[in-house]
PDB file of C-alpha atoms in Angstrom:
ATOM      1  CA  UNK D 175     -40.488   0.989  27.118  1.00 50.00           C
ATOM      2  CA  UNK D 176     -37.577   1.913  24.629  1.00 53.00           C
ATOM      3  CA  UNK D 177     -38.314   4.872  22.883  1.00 62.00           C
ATOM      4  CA  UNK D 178     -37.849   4.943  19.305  1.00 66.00           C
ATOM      5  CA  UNK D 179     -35.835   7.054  17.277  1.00 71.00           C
ATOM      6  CA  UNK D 180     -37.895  10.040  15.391  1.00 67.00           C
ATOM      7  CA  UNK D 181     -35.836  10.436  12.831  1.00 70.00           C
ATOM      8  CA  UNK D 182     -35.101   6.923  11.865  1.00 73.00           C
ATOM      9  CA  UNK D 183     -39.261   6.434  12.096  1.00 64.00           C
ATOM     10  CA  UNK D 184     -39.227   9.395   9.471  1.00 63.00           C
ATOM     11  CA  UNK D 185     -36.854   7.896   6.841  1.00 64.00           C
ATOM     12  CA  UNK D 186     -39.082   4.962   7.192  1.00 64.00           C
ATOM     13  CA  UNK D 187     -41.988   6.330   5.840  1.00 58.00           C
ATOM     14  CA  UNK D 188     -39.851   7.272   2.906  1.00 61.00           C
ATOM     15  CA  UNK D 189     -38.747   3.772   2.322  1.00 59.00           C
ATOM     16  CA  UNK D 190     -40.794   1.327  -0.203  1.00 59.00           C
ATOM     17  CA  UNK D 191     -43.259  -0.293   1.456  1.00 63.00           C
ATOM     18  CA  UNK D 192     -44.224   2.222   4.353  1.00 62.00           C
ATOM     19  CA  UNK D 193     -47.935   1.413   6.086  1.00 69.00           C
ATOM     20  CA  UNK D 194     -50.159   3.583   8.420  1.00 71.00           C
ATOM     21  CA  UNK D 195     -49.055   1.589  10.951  1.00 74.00           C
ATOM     22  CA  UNK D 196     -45.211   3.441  10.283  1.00 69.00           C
ATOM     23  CA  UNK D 197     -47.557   6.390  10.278  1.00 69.00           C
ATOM     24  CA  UNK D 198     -48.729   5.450  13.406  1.00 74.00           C
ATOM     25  CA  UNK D 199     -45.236   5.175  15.417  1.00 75.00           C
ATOM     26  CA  UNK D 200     -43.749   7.712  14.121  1.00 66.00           C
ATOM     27  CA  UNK D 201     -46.804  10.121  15.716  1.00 73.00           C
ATOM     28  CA  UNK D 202     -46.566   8.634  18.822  1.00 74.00           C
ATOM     29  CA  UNK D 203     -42.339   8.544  19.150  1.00 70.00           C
ATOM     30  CA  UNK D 204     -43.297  12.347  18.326  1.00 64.00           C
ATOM     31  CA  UNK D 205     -45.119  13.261  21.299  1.00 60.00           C
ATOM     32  CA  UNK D 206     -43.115  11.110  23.536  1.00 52.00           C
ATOM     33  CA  UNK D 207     -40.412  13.514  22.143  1.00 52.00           C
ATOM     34  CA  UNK D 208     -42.454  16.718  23.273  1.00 51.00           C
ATOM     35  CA  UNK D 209     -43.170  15.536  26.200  1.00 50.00           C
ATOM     36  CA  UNK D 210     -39.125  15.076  27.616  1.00 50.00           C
ATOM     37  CA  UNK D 211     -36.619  13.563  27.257  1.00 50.00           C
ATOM     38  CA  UNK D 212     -36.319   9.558  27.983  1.00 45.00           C
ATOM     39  CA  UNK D 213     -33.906   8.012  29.802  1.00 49.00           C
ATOM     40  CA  UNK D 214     -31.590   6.174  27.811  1.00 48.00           C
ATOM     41  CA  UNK D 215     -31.559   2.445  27.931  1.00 46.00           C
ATOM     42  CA  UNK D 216     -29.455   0.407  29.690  1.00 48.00           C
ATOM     43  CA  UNK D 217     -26.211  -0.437  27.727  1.00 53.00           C
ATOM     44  CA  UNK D 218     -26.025  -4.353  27.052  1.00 49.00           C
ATOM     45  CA  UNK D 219     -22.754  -5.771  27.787  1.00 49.00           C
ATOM     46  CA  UNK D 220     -20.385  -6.271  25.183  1.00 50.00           C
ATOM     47  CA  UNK D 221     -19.564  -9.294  23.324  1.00 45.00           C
ATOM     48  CA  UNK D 222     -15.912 -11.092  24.657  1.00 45.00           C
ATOM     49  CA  UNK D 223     -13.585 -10.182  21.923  1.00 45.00           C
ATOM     50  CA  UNK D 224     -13.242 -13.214  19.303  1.00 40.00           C
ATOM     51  CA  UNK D 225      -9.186 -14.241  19.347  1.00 40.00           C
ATOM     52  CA  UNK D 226      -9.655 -15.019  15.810  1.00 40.00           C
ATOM     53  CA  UNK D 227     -10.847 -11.450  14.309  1.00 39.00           C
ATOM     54  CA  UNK D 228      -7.465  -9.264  14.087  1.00 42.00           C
ATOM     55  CA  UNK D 229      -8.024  -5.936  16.528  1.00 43.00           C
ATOM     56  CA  UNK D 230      -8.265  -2.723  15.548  1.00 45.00           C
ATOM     57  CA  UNK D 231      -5.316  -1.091  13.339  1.00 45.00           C
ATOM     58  CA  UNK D 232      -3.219   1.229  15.718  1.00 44.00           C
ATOM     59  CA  UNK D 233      -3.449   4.948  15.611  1.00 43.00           C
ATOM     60  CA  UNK D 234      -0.628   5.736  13.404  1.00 42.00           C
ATOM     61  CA  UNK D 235      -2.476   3.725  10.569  1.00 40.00           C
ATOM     62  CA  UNK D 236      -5.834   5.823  11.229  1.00 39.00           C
ATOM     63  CA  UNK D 237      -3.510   8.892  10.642  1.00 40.00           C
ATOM     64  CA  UNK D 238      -2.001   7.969   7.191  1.00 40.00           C
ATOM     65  CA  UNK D 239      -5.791   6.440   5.844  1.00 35.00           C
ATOM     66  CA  UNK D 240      -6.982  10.575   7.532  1.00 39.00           C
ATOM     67  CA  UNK D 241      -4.035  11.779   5.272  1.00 38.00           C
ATOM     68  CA  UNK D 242      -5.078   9.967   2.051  1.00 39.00           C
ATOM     69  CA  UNK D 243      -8.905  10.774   2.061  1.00 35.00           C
ATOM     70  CA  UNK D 244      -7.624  14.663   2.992  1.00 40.00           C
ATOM     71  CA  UNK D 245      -5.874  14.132  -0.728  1.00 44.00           C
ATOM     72  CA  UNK D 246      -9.200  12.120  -2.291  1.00 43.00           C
ATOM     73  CA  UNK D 247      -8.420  14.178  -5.828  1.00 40.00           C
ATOM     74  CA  UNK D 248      -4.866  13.146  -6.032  1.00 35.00           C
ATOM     75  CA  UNK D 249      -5.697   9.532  -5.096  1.00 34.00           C
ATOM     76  CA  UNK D 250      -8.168   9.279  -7.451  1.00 33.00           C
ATOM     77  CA  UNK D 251      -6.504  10.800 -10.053  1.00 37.00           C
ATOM     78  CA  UNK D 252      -3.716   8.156  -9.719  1.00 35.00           C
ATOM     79  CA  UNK D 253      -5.839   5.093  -9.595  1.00 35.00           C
ATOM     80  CA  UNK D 254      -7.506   6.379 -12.486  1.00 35.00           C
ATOM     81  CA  UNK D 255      -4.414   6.412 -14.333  1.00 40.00           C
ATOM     82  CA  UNK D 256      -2.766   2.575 -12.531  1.00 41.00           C
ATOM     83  CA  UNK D 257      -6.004   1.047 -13.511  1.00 35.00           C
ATOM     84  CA  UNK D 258      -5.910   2.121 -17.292  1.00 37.00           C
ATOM     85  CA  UNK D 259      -2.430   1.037 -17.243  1.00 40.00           C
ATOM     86  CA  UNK D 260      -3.372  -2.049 -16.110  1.00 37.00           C
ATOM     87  CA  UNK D 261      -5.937  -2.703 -18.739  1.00 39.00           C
ATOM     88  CA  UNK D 262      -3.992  -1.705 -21.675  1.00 40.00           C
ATOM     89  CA  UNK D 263      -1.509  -4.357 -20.381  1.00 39.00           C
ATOM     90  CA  UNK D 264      -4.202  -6.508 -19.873  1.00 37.00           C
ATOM     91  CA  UNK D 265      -5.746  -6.442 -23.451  1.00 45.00           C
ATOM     92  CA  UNK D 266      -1.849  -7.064 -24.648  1.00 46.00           C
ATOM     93  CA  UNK D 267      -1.606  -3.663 -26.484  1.00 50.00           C
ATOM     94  CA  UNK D 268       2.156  -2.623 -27.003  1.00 49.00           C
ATOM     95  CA  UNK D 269       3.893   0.177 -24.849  1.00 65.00           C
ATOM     96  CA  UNK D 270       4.669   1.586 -28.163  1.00 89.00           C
ATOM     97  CA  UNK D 271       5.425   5.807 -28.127  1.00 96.00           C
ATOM     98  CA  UNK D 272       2.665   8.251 -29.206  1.00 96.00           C
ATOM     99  CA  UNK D 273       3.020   9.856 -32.840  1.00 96.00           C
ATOM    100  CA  UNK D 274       3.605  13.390 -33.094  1.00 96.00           C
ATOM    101  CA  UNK D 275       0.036  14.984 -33.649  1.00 96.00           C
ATOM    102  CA  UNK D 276      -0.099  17.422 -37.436  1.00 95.00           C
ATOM    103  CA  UNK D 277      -0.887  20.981 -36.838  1.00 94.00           C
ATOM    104  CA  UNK D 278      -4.628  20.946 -38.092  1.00 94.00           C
ATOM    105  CA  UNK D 279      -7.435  23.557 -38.331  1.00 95.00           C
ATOM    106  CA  UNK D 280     -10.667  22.800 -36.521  1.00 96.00           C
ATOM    107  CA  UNK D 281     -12.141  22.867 -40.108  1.00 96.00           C
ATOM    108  CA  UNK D 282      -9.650  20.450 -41.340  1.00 95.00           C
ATOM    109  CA  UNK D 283      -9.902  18.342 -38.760  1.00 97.00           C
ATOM    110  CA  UNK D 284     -14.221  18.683 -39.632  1.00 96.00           C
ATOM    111  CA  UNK D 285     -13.879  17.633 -43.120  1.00 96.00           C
ATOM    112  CA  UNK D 286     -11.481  14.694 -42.478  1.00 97.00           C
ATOM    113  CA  UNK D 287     -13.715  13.241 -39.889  1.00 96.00           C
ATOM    114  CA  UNK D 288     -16.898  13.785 -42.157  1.00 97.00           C
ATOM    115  CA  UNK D 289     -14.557  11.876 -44.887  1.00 97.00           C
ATOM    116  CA  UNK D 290     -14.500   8.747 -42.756  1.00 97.00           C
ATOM    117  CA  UNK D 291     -18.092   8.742 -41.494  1.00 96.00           C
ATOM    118  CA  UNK D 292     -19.008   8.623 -45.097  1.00 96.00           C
ATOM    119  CA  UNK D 293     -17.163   5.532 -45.490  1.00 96.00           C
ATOM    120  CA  UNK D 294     -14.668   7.915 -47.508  1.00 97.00           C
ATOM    121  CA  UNK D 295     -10.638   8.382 -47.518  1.00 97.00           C
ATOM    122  CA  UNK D 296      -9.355  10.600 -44.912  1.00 96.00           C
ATOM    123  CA  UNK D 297      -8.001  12.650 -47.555  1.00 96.00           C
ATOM    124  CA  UNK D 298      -4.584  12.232 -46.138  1.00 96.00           C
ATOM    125  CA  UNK D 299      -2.914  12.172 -49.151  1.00 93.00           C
ATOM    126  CA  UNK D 300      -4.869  15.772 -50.461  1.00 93.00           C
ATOM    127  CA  UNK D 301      -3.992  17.462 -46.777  1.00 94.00           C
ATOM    128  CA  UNK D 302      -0.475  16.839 -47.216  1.00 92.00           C
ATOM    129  CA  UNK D 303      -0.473  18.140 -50.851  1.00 89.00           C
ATOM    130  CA  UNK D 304      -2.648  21.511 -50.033  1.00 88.00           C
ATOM    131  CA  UNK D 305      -1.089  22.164 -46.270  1.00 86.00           C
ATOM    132  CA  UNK D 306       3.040  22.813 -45.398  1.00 79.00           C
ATOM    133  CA  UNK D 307       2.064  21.207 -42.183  1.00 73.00           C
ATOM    134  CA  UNK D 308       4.602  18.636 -42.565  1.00 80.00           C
ATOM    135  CA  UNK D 309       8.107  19.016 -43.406  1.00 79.00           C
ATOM    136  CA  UNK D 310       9.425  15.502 -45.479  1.00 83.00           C
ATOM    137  CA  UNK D 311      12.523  17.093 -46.339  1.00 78.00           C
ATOM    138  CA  UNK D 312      13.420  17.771 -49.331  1.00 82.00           C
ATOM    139  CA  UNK D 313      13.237  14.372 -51.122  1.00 88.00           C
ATOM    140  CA  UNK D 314      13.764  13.770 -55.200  1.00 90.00           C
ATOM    141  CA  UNK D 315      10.700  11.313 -54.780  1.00 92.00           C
ATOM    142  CA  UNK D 316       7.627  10.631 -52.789  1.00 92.00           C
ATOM    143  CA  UNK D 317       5.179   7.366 -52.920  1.00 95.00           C
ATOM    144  CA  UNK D 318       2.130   7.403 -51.115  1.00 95.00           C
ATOM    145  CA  UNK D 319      -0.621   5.022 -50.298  1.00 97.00           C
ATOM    146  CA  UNK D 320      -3.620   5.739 -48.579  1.00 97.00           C
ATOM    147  CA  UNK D 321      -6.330   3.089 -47.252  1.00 97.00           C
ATOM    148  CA  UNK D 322      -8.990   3.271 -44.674  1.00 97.00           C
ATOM    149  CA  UNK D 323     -10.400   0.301 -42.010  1.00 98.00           C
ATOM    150  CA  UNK D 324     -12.768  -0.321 -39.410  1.00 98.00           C
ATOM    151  CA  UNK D 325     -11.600  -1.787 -36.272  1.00 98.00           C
ATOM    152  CA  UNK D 326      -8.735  -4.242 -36.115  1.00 98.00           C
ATOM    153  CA  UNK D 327      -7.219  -4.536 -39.715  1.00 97.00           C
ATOM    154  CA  UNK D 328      -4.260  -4.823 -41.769  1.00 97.00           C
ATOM    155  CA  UNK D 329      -2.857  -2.715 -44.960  1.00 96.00           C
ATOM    156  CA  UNK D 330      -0.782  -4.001 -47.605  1.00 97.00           C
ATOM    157  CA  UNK D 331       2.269  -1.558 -49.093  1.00 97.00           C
ATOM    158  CA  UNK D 332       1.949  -2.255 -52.186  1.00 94.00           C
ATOM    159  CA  UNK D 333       2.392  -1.855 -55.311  1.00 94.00           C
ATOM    160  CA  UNK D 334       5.104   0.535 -55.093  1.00 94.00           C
ATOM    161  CA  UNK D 335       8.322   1.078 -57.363  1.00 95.00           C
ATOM    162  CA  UNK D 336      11.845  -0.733 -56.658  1.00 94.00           C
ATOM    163  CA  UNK D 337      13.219   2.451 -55.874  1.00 94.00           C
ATOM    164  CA  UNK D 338      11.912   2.158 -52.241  1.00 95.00           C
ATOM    165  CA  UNK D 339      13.514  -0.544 -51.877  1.00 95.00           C
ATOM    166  CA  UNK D 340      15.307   1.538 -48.548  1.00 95.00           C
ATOM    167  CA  UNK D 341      15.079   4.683 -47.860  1.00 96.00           C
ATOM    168  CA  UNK D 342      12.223   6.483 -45.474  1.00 96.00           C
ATOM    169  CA  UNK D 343       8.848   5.676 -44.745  1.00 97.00           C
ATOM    170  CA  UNK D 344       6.261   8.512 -42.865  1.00 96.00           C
ATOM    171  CA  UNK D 345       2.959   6.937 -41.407  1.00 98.00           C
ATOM    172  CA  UNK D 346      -0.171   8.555 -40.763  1.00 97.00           C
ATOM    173  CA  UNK D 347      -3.032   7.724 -39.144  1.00 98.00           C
ATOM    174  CA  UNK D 348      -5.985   9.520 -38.790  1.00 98.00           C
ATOM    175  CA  UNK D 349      -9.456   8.435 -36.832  1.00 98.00           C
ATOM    176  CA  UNK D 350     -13.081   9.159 -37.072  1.00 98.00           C
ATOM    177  CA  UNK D 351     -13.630   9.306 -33.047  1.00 96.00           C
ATOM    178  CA  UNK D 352     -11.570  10.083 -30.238  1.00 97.00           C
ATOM    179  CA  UNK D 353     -10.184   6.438 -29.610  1.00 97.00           C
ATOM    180  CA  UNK D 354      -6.904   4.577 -28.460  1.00 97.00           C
ATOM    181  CA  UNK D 355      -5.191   3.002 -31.288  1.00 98.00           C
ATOM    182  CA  UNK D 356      -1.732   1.554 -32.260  1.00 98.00           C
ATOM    183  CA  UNK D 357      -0.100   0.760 -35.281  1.00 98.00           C
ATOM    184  CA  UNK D 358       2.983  -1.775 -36.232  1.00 98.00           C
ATOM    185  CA  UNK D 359       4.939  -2.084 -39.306  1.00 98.00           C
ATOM    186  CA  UNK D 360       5.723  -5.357 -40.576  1.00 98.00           C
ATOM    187  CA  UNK D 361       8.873  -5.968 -42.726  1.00 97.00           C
ATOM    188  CA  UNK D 362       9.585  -9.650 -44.817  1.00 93.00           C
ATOM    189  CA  UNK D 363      12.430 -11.460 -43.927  1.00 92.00           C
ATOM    190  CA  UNK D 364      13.837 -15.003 -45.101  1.00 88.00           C
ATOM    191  CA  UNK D 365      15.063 -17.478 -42.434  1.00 86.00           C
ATOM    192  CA  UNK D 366      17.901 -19.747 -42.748  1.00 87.00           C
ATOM    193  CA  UNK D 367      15.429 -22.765 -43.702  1.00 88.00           C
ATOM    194  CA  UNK D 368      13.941 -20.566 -46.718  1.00 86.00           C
ATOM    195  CA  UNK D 369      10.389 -19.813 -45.209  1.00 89.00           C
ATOM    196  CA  UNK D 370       9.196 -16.172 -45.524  1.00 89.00           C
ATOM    197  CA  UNK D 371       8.459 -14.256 -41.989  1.00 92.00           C
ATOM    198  CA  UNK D 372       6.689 -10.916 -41.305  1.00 94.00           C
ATOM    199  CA  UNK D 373       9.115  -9.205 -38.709  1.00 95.00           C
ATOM    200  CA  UNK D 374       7.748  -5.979 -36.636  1.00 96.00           C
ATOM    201  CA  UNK D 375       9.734  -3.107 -37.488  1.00 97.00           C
ATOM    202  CA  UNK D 376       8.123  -0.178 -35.797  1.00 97.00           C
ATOM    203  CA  UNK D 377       5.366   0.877 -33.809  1.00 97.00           C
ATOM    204  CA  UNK D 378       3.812   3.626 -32.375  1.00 98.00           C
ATOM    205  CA  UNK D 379       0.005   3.920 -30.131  1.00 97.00           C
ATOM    206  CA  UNK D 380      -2.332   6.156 -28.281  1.00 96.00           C
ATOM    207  CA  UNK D 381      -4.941   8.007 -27.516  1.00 97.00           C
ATOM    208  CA  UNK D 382      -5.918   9.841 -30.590  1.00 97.00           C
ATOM    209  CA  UNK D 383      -8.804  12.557 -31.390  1.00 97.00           C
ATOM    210  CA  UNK D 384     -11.271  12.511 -33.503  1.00 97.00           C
ATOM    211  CA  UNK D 385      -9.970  14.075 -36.561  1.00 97.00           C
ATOM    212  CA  UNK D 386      -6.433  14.713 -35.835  1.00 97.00           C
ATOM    213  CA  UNK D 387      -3.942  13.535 -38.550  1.00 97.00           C
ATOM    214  CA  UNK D 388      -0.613  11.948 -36.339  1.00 97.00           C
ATOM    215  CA  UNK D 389       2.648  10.902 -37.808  1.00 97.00           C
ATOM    216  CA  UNK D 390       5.774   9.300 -37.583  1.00 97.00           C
ATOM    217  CA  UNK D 391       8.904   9.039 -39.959  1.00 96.00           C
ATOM    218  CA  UNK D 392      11.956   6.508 -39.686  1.00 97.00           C
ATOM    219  CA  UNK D 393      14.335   4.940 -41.746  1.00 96.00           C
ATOM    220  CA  UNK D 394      14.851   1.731 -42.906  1.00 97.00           C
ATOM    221  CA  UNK D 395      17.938  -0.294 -44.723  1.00 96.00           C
ATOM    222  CA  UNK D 396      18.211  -1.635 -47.940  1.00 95.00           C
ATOM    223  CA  UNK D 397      15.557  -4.739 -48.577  1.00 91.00           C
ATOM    224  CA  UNK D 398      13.537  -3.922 -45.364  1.00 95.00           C
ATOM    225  CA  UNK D 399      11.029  -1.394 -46.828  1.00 97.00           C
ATOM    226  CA  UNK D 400       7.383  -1.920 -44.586  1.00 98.00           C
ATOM    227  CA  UNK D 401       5.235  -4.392 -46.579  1.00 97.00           C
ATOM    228  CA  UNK D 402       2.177  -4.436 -44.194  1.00 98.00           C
ATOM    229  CA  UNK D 403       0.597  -1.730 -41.998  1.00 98.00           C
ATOM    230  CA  UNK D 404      -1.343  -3.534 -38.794  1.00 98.00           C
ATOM    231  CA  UNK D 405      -3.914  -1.279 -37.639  1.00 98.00           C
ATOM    232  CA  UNK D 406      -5.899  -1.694 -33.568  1.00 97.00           C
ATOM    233  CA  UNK D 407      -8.375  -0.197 -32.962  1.00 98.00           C
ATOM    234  CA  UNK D 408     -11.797  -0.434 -30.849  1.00 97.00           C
ATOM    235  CA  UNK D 409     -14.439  -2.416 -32.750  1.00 97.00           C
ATOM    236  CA  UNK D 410     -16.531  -0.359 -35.123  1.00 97.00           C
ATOM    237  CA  UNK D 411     -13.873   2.932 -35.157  1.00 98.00           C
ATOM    238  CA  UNK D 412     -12.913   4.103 -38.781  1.00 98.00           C
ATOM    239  CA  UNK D 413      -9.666   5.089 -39.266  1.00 98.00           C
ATOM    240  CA  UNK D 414      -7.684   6.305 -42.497  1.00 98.00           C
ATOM    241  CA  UNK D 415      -4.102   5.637 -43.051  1.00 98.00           C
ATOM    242  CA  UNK D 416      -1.055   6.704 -45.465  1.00 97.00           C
ATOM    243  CA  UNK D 417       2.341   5.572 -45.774  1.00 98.00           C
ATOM    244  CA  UNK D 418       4.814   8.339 -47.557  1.00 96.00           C
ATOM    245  CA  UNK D 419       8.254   6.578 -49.097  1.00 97.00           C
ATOM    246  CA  UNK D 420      10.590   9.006 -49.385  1.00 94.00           C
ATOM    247  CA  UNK D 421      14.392   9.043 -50.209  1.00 92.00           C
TER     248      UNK D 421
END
């Protein structure tokens, strides 16, 4: 008679659908155990190995998989990061640089947040006025817009006077939750046969807090002041926006 395993008759009873007649053996392989041990059962001969399975790797391949489960964190840690790499290229977003996060307070960051939840301005435009946060220089004029969106969207720059016609422009974006998002500028530009084009002019994405005002300045030439903001972001994020034009 082959003796059954106590243990495995244990786990059994724990498994869905136990009966008394599991009960039952698992009793019985118990006393068999008290009374000595069995004698083991003959060991069937193995199988012929199959030509067409590949044999086992050789021991210098056991050794490097040893080595990479003895570093589990680190290899985790860098899949982690390949596979969100890979799905940001995936969903087409742009390798675009991060913005330079604005020194904030935890209470500014608070009330800008709350702004947006409320279906409100970021209050952007107000920050910049009441903080020294940001340097823009020392310009002889300063045009700002400020809009707010939901999700994917786009921004118009406009109306605005001729005077920024070149000069600088200073984007910043602000979101209600933690969330990745990217931004473009869009400049117009006439082609040789007369139609009108939008042209990407800069861009800038990542992962951005909750709250935390980012922003970016650069220059642009005479006739290609930003006309359009382009806004990603995950479906059903608010985010608020400004564009400074500066000298």
């Amino acid at each position: 008679m082959v003796r059954e395993d106590p243990e495995a008759l244990r786990r059994r009873l724990y498994a869905p659908g136990a009966s008394e007649a599991d009960r039952a053996r698992y009793e019985a392989a118990g006393r068999v155990a008290k009374a000595g041990p069995a004698q083991p059962a003959p060991r069937e001969p193995e199988p012929p190995e199959d030509p067409a399975v590949p044999a086992a790797p050789p021991p210098a391949r056991r050794r490097r998989v040893g080595a990479a489960i003895a570093g589990g964190a680190v290899v985790v840690a860098l899949l982690v990061g390949g596979i969100t790499a890979a799905r940001l290229a995936a969903d087409g977003q742009p390798s675009a640089p991060p913005p330079t996060p604005v020194p904030m307070s935890d209470e500014d960051r608070r009330t800008v947040q709350e702004n947006l939840t409320l279906g409100n301005f970021g209050g952007i435009a107000a920050f910049l006025v009441t903080h020294r946060a940001l340097s823009l220089g020392d310009p002889t004029r300063v045009e700002t817009l400020e809009r707010r969106g939901i999700g994917e969207g786009t921004v118009r720059l406009s109306p605005v006077p001729p005077e920024t016609v070149r000069g600088r422009a200073t984007v910043l974006l602000v979101t209600a939750g933690s969330a990745q998002v990217d931004w473009t500028t869009l400049r117009r530009e006439v082609d040789p046969s007369g139609e009108q084009q939008y042209v990407q002019q800069e861009e800038r994405g990542g992962f951005q807090q909750g709250g935390q005002i980012t922003v970016h300045t650069y220059r642009y030439g005479s006739g290609d002041r930003p006309v359009e903001l382009h806004v990603t972001a995950p479906d059903g994020v608010r985010w608020g926006a400004a564009v400074v034009f500066t000298d």
